[in-house]
C-alpha positions as CSV (number, residue, x, y, z in Angstrom):
1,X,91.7,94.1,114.2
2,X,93.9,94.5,111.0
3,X,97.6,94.7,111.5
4,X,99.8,96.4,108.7
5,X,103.0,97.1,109.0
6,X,105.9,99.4,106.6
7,X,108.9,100.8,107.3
8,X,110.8,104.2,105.9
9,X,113.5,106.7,106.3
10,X,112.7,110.5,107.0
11,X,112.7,110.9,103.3
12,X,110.0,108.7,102.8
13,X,108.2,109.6,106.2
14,X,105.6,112.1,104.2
15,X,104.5,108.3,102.1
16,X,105.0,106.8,105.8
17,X,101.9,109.0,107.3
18,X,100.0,109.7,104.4
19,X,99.4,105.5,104.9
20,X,98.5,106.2,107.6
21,X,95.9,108.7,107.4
22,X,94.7,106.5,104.2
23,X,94.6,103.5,107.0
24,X,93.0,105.6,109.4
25,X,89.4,107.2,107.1
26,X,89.4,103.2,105.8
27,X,89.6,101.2,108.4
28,X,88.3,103.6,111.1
29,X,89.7,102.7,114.3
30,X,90.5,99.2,113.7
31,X,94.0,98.8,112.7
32,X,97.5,99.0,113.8
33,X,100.7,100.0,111.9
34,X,103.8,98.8,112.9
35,X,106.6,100.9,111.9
36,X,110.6,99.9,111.6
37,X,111.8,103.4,111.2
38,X,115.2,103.1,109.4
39,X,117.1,105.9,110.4
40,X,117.3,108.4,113.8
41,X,116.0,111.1,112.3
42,X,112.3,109.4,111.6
43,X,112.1,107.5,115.0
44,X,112.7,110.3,116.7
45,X,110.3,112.6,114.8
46,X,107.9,109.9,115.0
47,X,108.4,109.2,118.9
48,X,108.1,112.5,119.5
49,X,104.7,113.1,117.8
50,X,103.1,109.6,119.0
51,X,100.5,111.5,120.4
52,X,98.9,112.4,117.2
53,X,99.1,108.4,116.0
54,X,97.1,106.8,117.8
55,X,97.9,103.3,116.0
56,X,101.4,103.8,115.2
57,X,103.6,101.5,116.7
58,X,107.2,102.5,116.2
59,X,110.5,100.6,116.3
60,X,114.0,102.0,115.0
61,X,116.6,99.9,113.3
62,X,118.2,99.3,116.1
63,X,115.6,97.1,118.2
64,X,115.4,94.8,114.9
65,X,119.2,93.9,114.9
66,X,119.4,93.3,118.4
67,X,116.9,90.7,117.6
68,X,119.0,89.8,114.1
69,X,122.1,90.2,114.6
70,X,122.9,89.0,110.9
71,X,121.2,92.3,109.6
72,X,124.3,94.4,110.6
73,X,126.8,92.2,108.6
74,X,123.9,92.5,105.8
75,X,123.7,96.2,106.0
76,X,127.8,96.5,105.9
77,X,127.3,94.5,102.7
78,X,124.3,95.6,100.4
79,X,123.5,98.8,99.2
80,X,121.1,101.2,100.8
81,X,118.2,100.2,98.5
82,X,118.8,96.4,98.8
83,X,119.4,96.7,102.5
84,X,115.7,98.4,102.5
85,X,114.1,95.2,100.6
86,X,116.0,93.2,103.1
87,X,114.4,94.7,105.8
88,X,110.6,94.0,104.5
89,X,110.8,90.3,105.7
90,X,112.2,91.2,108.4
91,X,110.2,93.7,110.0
92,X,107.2,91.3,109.0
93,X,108.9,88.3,111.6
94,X,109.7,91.1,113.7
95,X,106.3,92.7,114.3
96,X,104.2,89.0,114.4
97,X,107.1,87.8,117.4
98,X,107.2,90.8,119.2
99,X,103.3,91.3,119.6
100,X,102.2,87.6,119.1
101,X,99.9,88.9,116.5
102,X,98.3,85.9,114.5
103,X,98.6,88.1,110.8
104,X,100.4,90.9,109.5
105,X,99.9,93.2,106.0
106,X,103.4,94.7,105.0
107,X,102.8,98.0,102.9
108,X,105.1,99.5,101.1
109,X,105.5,103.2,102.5
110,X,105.1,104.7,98.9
């Protein structure tokens, strides 16, 4: 099983599933992709369509900080764009704690 995980906004969510389709005819059915979806708009869209992503995990920004706390204080301080880099590492932690997964591929949505 190959884990990936990315994370994206609903402007980027067109990149977001065209990685996943690309994930999908690739690696057949034997992947996962975690998504942190970074704003309400895309988790909700993407929540609401889960049935047509099979391997799409998705968590919103708000599962990750109750984890880290310190992301809010980071967000209040960095721009949008350097908050979103912040995030990458994150997610990365994130995703191998929450599902005990022994490896994890982060992919830039784009």
């Amino acid at each position: 099983m190959m884990n990936f995980c990315t994370l994206f906004d609903h402007n980027f969510m067109s990149r977001g599933l065209v990685l996943y389709s690309s994930l999908k005819e690739q690696c057949k059915d034997e992947f996962s992709l975690y998504v942190l979806a970074t704003d309400d708009i895309a988790f909700e869209w993407l929540k609401n369509n889960s049935n047509e992503y099979e391997r799409l995990f998705v968590y919103s920004l708000n599962d990750i900080k109750r984890v880290y706390p310190i992301l809010q204080k980071l967000q209040n301080e960095r721009t949008r764009a350097e908050f979103s880099w912040t995030l990458s590492s994150f997610s990365i932690r994130f995703f191998l704690k929450t599902f005990n997964l022994e490896n994890i591929t982060y992919l830039d949505a784009d």
